[in-house]
PDB file of C-alpha atoms in Angstrom:
ATOM      1  CA  MET L 281      92.875  83.703  87.016  1.00  0.00           C
ATOM      2  CA  ALA L 282      96.073  82.381  88.635  1.00  0.00           C
ATOM      3  CA  THR L 283      96.435  83.612  92.202  1.00  0.00           C
ATOM      4  CA  ASN L 284      97.752  82.787  95.659  1.00  0.00           C
ATOM      5  CA  ALA L 285      94.694  83.067  97.960  1.00  0.00           C
ATOM      6  CA  ALA L 286      96.703  83.753 101.119  1.00  0.00           C
ATOM      7  CA  PHE L 287      97.183  87.479 100.547  1.00  0.00           C
ATOM      8  CA  PRO L 288      94.362  89.388 102.241  1.00  0.00           C
ATOM      9  CA  PRO L 289      92.816  91.827 101.361  1.00  0.00           C
ATOM     10  CA  TYR L 290      93.730  91.099  97.739  1.00  0.00           C
ATOM     11  CA  GLU L 291      92.789  87.396  97.743  1.00  0.00           C
ATOM     12  CA  SER L 292      91.811  84.923 100.363  1.00  0.00           C
ATOM     13  CA  THR L 293      89.312  82.148 101.080  1.00  0.00           C
ATOM     14  CA  ASP L 294      86.467  81.970 103.618  1.00  0.00           C
ATOM     15  CA  GLY L 295      85.541  78.964 105.730  1.00  0.00           C
ATOM     16  CA  ASN L 296      83.517  77.525 102.801  1.00  0.00           C
ATOM     17  CA  GLY L 297      86.381  77.707 100.332  1.00  0.00           C
ATOM     18  CA  ASN L 298      84.957  80.723  98.488  1.00  0.00           C
ATOM     19  CA  TYR L 299      87.408  83.273  97.070  1.00  0.00           C
ATOM     20  CA  SER L 300      87.153  86.930  97.940  1.00  0.00           C
ATOM     21  CA  GLY L 301      89.279  90.065  97.918  1.00  0.00           C
ATOM     22  CA  ILE L 302      90.193  93.126  95.790  1.00  0.00           C
ATOM     23  CA  ASP L 303      91.739  91.123  92.935  1.00  0.00           C
ATOM     24  CA  VAL L 304      88.894  88.602  92.817  1.00  0.00           C
ATOM     25  CA  GLU L 305      86.265  91.351  92.609  1.00  0.00           C
ATOM     26  CA  ILE L 306      88.161  93.325  90.002  1.00  0.00           C
ATOM     27  CA  ALA L 307      88.738  90.198  87.936  1.00  0.00           C
ATOM     28  CA  THR L 308      85.074  89.271  88.193  1.00  0.00           C
ATOM     29  CA  LYS L 309      84.081  92.704  86.838  1.00  0.00           C
ATOM     30  CA  ILE L 310      86.599  92.412  84.022  1.00  0.00           C
ATOM     31  CA  ALA L 311      85.250  88.982  83.063  1.00  0.00           C
ATOM     32  CA  GLU L 312      81.669  90.347  83.070  1.00  0.00           C
ATOM     33  CA  LYS L 313      82.700  93.125  80.683  1.00  0.00           C
ATOM     34  CA  LEU L 314      84.314  90.545  78.365  1.00  0.00           C
ATOM     35  CA  GLY L 315      81.260  88.284  78.479  1.00  0.00           C
ATOM     36  CA  LEU L 316      83.233  85.605  80.322  1.00  0.00           C
ATOM     37  CA  LYS L 317      83.007  83.708  83.599  1.00  0.00           C
ATOM     38  CA  LEU L 318      85.856  84.051  86.091  1.00  0.00           C
ATOM     39  CA  VAL L 319      87.484  80.828  87.324  1.00  0.00           C
ATOM     40  CA  VAL L 320      89.965  81.306  90.182  1.00  0.00           C
ATOM     41  CA  ASP L 321      92.879  78.846  90.499  1.00  0.00           C
ATOM     42  CA  ASP L 322      94.749  78.958  93.792  1.00  0.00           C
ATOM     43  CA  MET L 323      98.406  77.935  93.720  1.00  0.00           C
ATOM     44  CA  ASP L 324     101.803  78.702  95.259  1.00  0.00           C
ATOM     45  CA  PHE L 325     102.763  82.304  94.592  1.00  0.00           C
ATOM     46  CA  SER L 326     105.949  81.147  92.854  1.00  0.00           C
ATOM     47  CA  SER L 327     103.797  79.372  90.223  1.00  0.00           C
ATOM     48  CA  VAL L 328     101.484  82.296  89.396  1.00  0.00           C
ATOM     49  CA  ILE L 329     103.690  83.896  86.723  1.00  0.00           C
ATOM     50  CA  THR L 330     104.920  80.621  85.241  1.00  0.00           C
ATOM     51  CA  SER L 331     101.395  79.235  84.878  1.00  0.00           C
ATOM     52  CA  VAL L 332     100.410  82.210  82.710  1.00  0.00           C
ATOM     53  CA  GLN L 333     103.684  82.162  80.876  1.00  0.00           C
ATOM     54  CA  GLY L 334     103.109  78.479  80.076  1.00  0.00           C
ATOM     55  CA  GLY L 335      99.572  79.066  78.871  1.00  0.00           C
ATOM     56  CA  LYS L 336      97.838  77.097  81.651  1.00  0.00           C
ATOM     57  CA  GLU L 337      96.118  80.237  82.999  1.00  0.00           C
ATOM     58  CA  ASP L 338      94.863  83.345  81.200  1.00  0.00           C
ATOM     59  CA  ILE L 339      95.676  86.073  83.675  1.00  0.00           C
ATOM     60  CA  ALA L 340      97.676  86.491  86.860  1.00  0.00           C
ATOM     61  CA  MET L 341      96.349  88.580  89.755  1.00  0.00           C
ATOM     62  CA  ALA L 342      97.959  88.080  93.143  1.00  0.00           C
ATOM     63  CA  GLY L 343      98.832  91.526  94.446  1.00  0.00           C
ATOM     64  CA  LEU L 344     101.321  91.247  91.593  1.00  0.00           C
ATOM     65  CA  THR L 345     104.041  93.902  91.435  1.00  0.00           C
ATOM     66  CA  VAL L 346     105.371  95.024  88.075  1.00  0.00           C
ATOM     67  CA  THR L 347     109.099  94.373  87.867  1.00  0.00           C
ATOM     68  CA  ASP L 348     111.595  94.340  85.038  1.00  0.00           C
ATOM     69  CA  GLU L 349     112.272  90.683  85.714  1.00  0.00           C
ATOM     70  CA  ARG L 350     108.617  89.702  85.468  1.00  0.00           C
ATOM     71  CA  LYS L 351     108.227  91.740  82.304  1.00  0.00           C
ATOM     72  CA  LYS L 352     110.571  89.260  80.668  1.00  0.00           C
ATOM     73  CA  ASN L 353     108.010  86.499  81.280  1.00  0.00           C
ATOM     74  CA  VAL L 354     104.631  88.113  80.927  1.00  0.00           C
ATOM     75  CA  ASP L 355     103.011  91.313  79.666  1.00  0.00           C
ATOM     76  CA  PHE L 356     101.285  93.635  82.136  1.00  0.00           C
ATOM     77  CA  THR L 357      98.175  95.767  82.016  1.00  0.00           C
ATOM     78  CA  ASP L 358      98.199  99.265  83.340  1.00  0.00           C
ATOM     79  CA  SER L 359      98.472  99.549  87.082  1.00  0.00           C
ATOM     80  CA  TYR L 360      95.249  99.490  89.140  1.00  0.00           C
ATOM     81  CA  ALA L 361      96.778 100.071  92.575  1.00  0.00           C
ATOM     82  CA  THR L 362      99.971 100.925  94.369  1.00  0.00           C
ATOM     83  CA  GLY L 363     101.305  98.880  97.230  1.00  0.00           C
ATOM     84  CA  VAL L 364     103.839  99.393  99.955  1.00  0.00           C
ATOM     85  CA  GLN L 365     106.206  96.747 101.251  1.00  0.00           C
ATOM     86  CA  SER L 366     106.157  97.162 105.035  1.00  0.00           C
ATOM     87  CA  ILE L 367     108.287  95.807 107.890  1.00  0.00           C
ATOM     88  CA  ILE L 368     106.706  93.920 110.819  1.00  0.00           C
ATOM     89  CA  VAL L 369     108.760  93.542 114.039  1.00  0.00           C
ATOM     90  CA  LYS L 370     108.057  92.729 117.684  1.00  0.00           C
ATOM     91  CA  GLU L 371     106.946  95.751 119.720  1.00  0.00           C
ATOM     92  CA  ASP L 372     110.194  95.696 121.716  1.00  0.00           C
ATOM     93  CA  SER L 373     112.449  95.268 118.688  1.00  0.00           C
ATOM     94  CA  ASP L 374     115.649  97.286 118.215  1.00  0.00           C
ATOM     95  CA  ILE L 375     114.727  97.669 114.560  1.00  0.00           C
ATOM     96  CA  LYS L 376     113.097 101.076 114.384  1.00  0.00           C
ATOM     97  CA  SER L 377     113.279 101.830 110.667  1.00  0.00           C
ATOM     98  CA  ALA L 378     114.099 100.344 107.284  1.00  0.00           C
ATOM     99  CA  ASP L 379     117.705 101.464 107.732  1.00  0.00           C
ATOM    100  CA  ASP L 380     117.907  99.226 110.839  1.00  0.00           C
ATOM    101  CA  LEU L 381     117.150  96.007 108.885  1.00  0.00           C
ATOM    102  CA  SER L 382     120.882  95.504 108.588  1.00  0.00           C
ATOM    103  CA  LYS L 383     120.824  94.744 112.392  1.00  0.00           C
ATOM    104  CA  ALA L 384     118.600  91.716 111.773  1.00  0.00           C
ATOM    105  CA  SER L 385     120.102  88.240 111.921  1.00  0.00           C
ATOM    106  CA  ALA L 386     117.218  86.900 109.766  1.00  0.00           C
ATOM    107  CA  ILE L 387     114.429  88.490 107.774  1.00  0.00           C
ATOM    108  CA  GLY L 388     111.263  86.541 106.938  1.00  0.00           C
ATOM    109  CA  CYS L 389     109.563  86.960 103.546  1.00  0.00           C
ATOM    110  CA  GLN L 390     107.086  85.047 101.356  1.00  0.00           C
ATOM    111  CA  GLU L 391     108.884  83.106  98.632  1.00  0.00           C
ATOM    112  CA  GLY L 392     108.606  84.587  95.162  1.00  0.00           C
ATOM    113  CA  THR L 393     107.336  88.004  96.349  1.00  0.00           C
ATOM    114  CA  THR L 394     109.098  91.284  95.596  1.00  0.00           C
ATOM    115  CA  GLY L 395     109.813  91.573  99.330  1.00  0.00           C
ATOM    116  CA  TYR L 396     111.810  88.360  99.105  1.00  0.00           C
ATOM    117  CA  ILE L 397     113.497  89.412  95.903  1.00  0.00           C
ATOM    118  CA  TYR L 398     114.631  92.743  97.399  1.00  0.00           C
ATOM    119  CA  CYS L 399     115.720  91.292 100.707  1.00  0.00           C
ATOM    120  CA  SER L 400     117.574  88.326  99.274  1.00  0.00           C
ATOM    121  CA  ALA L 401     119.584  90.430  96.821  1.00  0.00           C
ATOM    122  CA  SER L 402     123.255  90.850  97.558  1.00  0.00           C
ATOM    123  CA  GLU L 403     124.407  93.676  99.815  1.00  0.00           C
ATOM    124  CA  ASP L 404     125.933  95.361  96.771  1.00  0.00           C
ATOM    125  CA  ASP L 405     122.452  95.441  95.207  1.00  0.00           C
ATOM    126  CA  GLY L 406     120.869  96.831  98.400  1.00  0.00           C
ATOM    127  CA  GLY L 407     119.654  93.517  99.863  1.00  0.00           C
ATOM    128  CA  TYR L 408     120.573  91.322 102.811  1.00  0.00           C
ATOM    129  CA  GLY L 409     121.649  88.107 101.016  1.00  0.00           C
ATOM    130  CA  ASP L 410     121.392  84.938 103.118  1.00  0.00           C
ATOM    131  CA  LYS L 411     119.676  86.867 105.948  1.00  0.00           C
ATOM    132  CA  ALA L 412     116.425  86.672 103.908  1.00  0.00           C
ATOM    133  CA  ILE L 413     114.513  83.515 104.699  1.00  0.00           C
ATOM    134  CA  GLY L 414     111.721  82.482 102.350  1.00  0.00           C
ATOM    135  CA  TYR L 415     108.451  80.954 103.588  1.00  0.00           C
ATOM    136  CA  ALA L 416     105.567  79.460 101.577  1.00  0.00           C
ATOM    137  CA  ASN L 417     103.241  82.265 102.756  1.00  0.00           C
ATOM    138  CA  GLY L 418     103.119  85.375 104.920  1.00  0.00           C
ATOM    139  CA  ALA L 419     101.493  83.617 107.821  1.00  0.00           C
ATOM    140  CA  GLN L 420     104.434  81.267 108.173  1.00  0.00           C
ATOM    141  CA  ALA L 421     106.874  84.144 108.044  1.00  0.00           C
ATOM    142  CA  VAL L 422     104.953  85.972 110.811  1.00  0.00           C
ATOM    143  CA  GLN L 423     104.795  82.783 112.866  1.00  0.00           C
ATOM    144  CA  ALA L 424     108.620  82.563 112.563  1.00  0.00           C
ATOM    145  CA  LEU L 425     108.805  86.127 113.879  1.00  0.00           C
ATOM    146  CA  MET L 426     106.574  85.276 116.843  1.00  0.00           C
ATOM    147  CA  GLN L 427     108.802  82.312 117.585  1.00  0.00           C
ATOM    148  CA  GLY L 428     112.001  84.341 117.400  1.00  0.00           C
ATOM    149  CA  LYS L 429     113.326  82.563 114.297  1.00  0.00           C
ATOM    150  CA  VAL L 430     113.497  85.832 112.340  1.00  0.00           C
ATOM    151  CA  ASP L 431     113.853  89.465 113.580  1.00  0.00           C
ATOM    152  CA  ALA L 432     111.531  91.118 111.036  1.00  0.00           C
ATOM    153  CA  VAL L 433     109.130  90.277 108.213  1.00  0.00           C
ATOM    154  CA  VAL L 434     108.925  92.266 104.961  1.00  0.00           C
ATOM    155  CA  ILE L 435     105.509  91.965 103.264  1.00  0.00           C
ATOM    156  CA  ASP L 436     102.833  94.070 101.556  1.00  0.00           C
ATOM    157  CA  ASN L 437     101.339  96.640 103.866  1.00  0.00           C
ATOM    158  CA  ASN L 438      97.700  95.462 103.893  1.00  0.00           C
ATOM    159  CA  PRO L 439      98.438  91.809 104.649  1.00  0.00           C
ATOM    160  CA  ALA L 440     100.857  93.150 107.230  1.00  0.00           C
ATOM    161  CA  LYS L 441      97.916  94.963 108.952  1.00  0.00           C
ATOM    162  CA  GLU L 442      95.954  91.776 109.037  1.00  0.00           C
ATOM    163  CA  TYR L 443      98.824  89.758 110.562  1.00  0.00           C
ATOM    164  CA  VAL L 444      99.580  92.419 113.230  1.00  0.00           C
ATOM    165  CA  LYS L 445      95.870  92.593 114.120  1.00  0.00           C
ATOM    166  CA  ALA L 446      95.806  88.774 114.571  1.00  0.00           C
ATOM    167  CA  ASN L 447      99.088  88.483 116.567  1.00  0.00           C
ATOM    168  CA  GLU L 448      99.517  90.391 119.809  1.00  0.00           C
ATOM    169  CA  GLY L 449     102.940  91.979 120.376  1.00  0.00           C
ATOM    170  CA  LEU L 450     103.736  92.902 116.779  1.00  0.00           C
ATOM    171  CA  LYS L 451     103.836  96.287 115.032  1.00  0.00           C
ATOM    172  CA  ILE L 452     104.442  97.794 111.606  1.00  0.00           C
ATOM    173  CA  LEU L 453     107.290 100.304 111.319  1.00  0.00           C
ATOM    174  CA  ASP L 454     106.354 103.793 110.214  1.00  0.00           C
ATOM    175  CA  THR L 455     108.883 103.812 107.433  1.00  0.00           C
ATOM    176  CA  PRO L 456     108.016 101.673 104.441  1.00  0.00           C
ATOM    177  CA  TYR L 457     110.506  99.390 102.710  1.00  0.00           C
ATOM    178  CA  VAL L 458     109.535 100.177  99.104  1.00  0.00           C
ATOM    179  CA  GLN L 459     106.451 101.309  97.058  1.00  0.00           C
ATOM    180  CA  GLU L 460     105.272  99.334  94.020  1.00  0.00           C
ATOM    181  CA  ASP L 461     102.664  99.215  91.274  1.00  0.00           C
ATOM    182  CA  TYR L 462     100.161  96.328  90.956  1.00  0.00           C
ATOM    183  CA  ALA L 463      98.944  95.133  87.561  1.00  0.00           C
ATOM    184  CA  ILE L 464      97.522  92.073  85.762  1.00  0.00           C
ATOM    185  CA  GLY L 465      99.878  89.641  84.111  1.00  0.00           C
ATOM    186  CA  VAL L 466      99.008  88.132  80.645  1.00  0.00           C
ATOM    187  CA  ASN L 467     100.802  85.724  78.325  1.00  0.00           C
ATOM    188  CA  LYS L 468     103.136  87.516  75.944  1.00  0.00           C
ATOM    189  CA  LYS L 469     101.744  85.451  73.043  1.00  0.00           C
ATOM    190  CA  ASN L 470      98.227  86.825  73.617  1.00  0.00           C
ATOM    191  CA  PRO L 471      98.313  90.593  73.047  1.00  0.00           C
ATOM    192  CA  GLY L 472      94.606  90.482  72.065  1.00  0.00           C
ATOM    193  CA  LEU L 473      93.682  89.313  75.579  1.00  0.00           C
ATOM    194  CA  ARG L 474      96.037  91.765  77.235  1.00  0.00           C
ATOM    195  CA  ASP L 475      94.471  94.685  75.307  1.00  0.00           C
ATOM    196  CA  ALA L 476      90.932  93.476  76.005  1.00  0.00           C
ATOM    197  CA  VAL L 477      91.610  93.075  79.729  1.00  0.00           C
ATOM    198  CA  ASN L 478      93.385  96.438  79.850  1.00  0.00           C
ATOM    199  CA  LYS L 479      90.485  98.181  78.110  1.00  0.00           C
ATOM    200  CA  ALA L 480      88.005  96.641  80.583  1.00  0.00           C
ATOM    201  CA  LEU L 481      90.276  97.512  83.548  1.00  0.00           C
ATOM    202  CA  ASN L 482      90.574 101.164  82.501  1.00  0.00           C
ATOM    203  CA  GLU L 483      86.788 101.445  82.078  1.00  0.00           C
ATOM    204  CA  LEU L 484      86.409 100.107  85.653  1.00  0.00           C
ATOM    205  CA  ILE L 485      88.970 102.650  86.862  1.00  0.00           C
ATOM    206  CA  SER L 486      87.339 105.510  85.004  1.00  0.00           C
ATOM    207  CA  ASP L 487      83.822 104.819  86.281  1.00  0.00           C
ATOM    208  CA  GLY L 488      85.035 104.456  89.889  1.00  0.00           C
ATOM    209  CA  THR L 489      84.391 100.685  90.252  1.00  0.00           C
ATOM    210  CA  VAL L 490      87.983  99.869  91.125  1.00  0.00           C
ATOM    211  CA  GLN L 491      88.158 102.645  93.730  1.00  0.00           C
ATOM    212  CA  GLN L 492      84.920 101.373  95.326  1.00  0.00           C
ATOM    213  CA  ILE L 493      86.442  97.888  95.536  1.00  0.00           C
ATOM    214  CA  LEU L 494      89.589  99.238  97.096  1.00  0.00           C
ATOM    215  CA  ASP L 495      87.611 101.332  99.575  1.00  0.00           C
ATOM    216  CA  LYS L 496      85.554  98.225 100.550  1.00  0.00           C
ATOM    217  CA  TYR L 497      88.634  96.319 101.691  1.00  0.00           C
ATOM    218  CA  ILE L 498      91.071  99.078 102.653  1.00  0.00           C
ATOM    219  CA  ASN L 499      90.728 101.896 105.175  1.00  0.00           C
ATOM    220  CA  THR L 500      90.202 104.950 103.030  1.00  0.00           C
ATOM    221  CA  ASP L 501      92.081 107.088 105.557  1.00  0.00           C
ATOM    222  CA  ALA L 502      95.200 105.038 104.955  1.00  0.00           C
ATOM    223  CA  ASP L 503      97.682 106.408 102.444  1.00  0.00           C
ATOM    224  CA  SER L 504      99.344 103.078 101.736  1.00  0.00           C
ATOM    225  CA  GLU L 505      97.082 102.137  98.835  1.00  0.00           C
ATOM    226  CA  ALA L 506      95.640 104.198  95.994  1.00  0.00           C
ATOM    227  CA  VAL L 507      94.044 103.429  92.656  1.00  0.00           C
ATOM    228  CA  SER L 508      96.173 104.388  89.711  1.00  0.00           C
ATOM    229  CA  SER L 509      95.133 106.761  86.987  1.00  0.00           C
ATOM    230  CA  SER L 510      93.907 105.238  83.767  1.00  0.00           C
ATOM    231  CA  SER L 511      97.399 105.265  82.284  1.00  0.00           C
ATOM    232  CA  ALA L 512     100.398 103.318  83.473  1.00  0.00           C
ATOM    233  CA  GLN L 513     102.471 104.902  86.192  1.00  0.00           C
TER     234      GLN L 513
END
């Protein structure tokens, strides 16, 4: 499993270097169903897709959003969760909604994520062009916000909650930036593995295991994350 273990609650490491999170637990259950042992390989997020595309890794799970561009490089299973890209700002910020992002001089994002892809697109394509600043991980982007180097950070909602909790003076805007589907990436040359992983995943969705894992890590009262149905959304 190729991942970027700096994306709580989907994947992270503890003080002993052990991997945990939603994706890790789901992947472990899938491996068990297939009679395999899960091996987690942590890497830069920008390498997750290419490592699977190149055959170095079997699957990609990293809070991975299904996009048309990524579909050119890997196949995807059905979706197992939906995610929301949220906006973090300082509590006294003039940016009050997603529409106000145009006021920002600089917007921090994690390199390679859909948040960065959306924000770095040209203005004609709905983005902010050079205003989008890419960082190696979300923590660095949030640190830049704290230091006044950027005016907002666009990142997945659940990591956003963790960062706001850990950094006084920040808040998440009520209006989300965009909603997305999460799925597992598999090499296009291995449809057998894709189908086997997808079958195991849908069994875990149907029997409630995926929902239990989501509920373990995510506040069940929150409406920002929900398990998908057993078919692709």
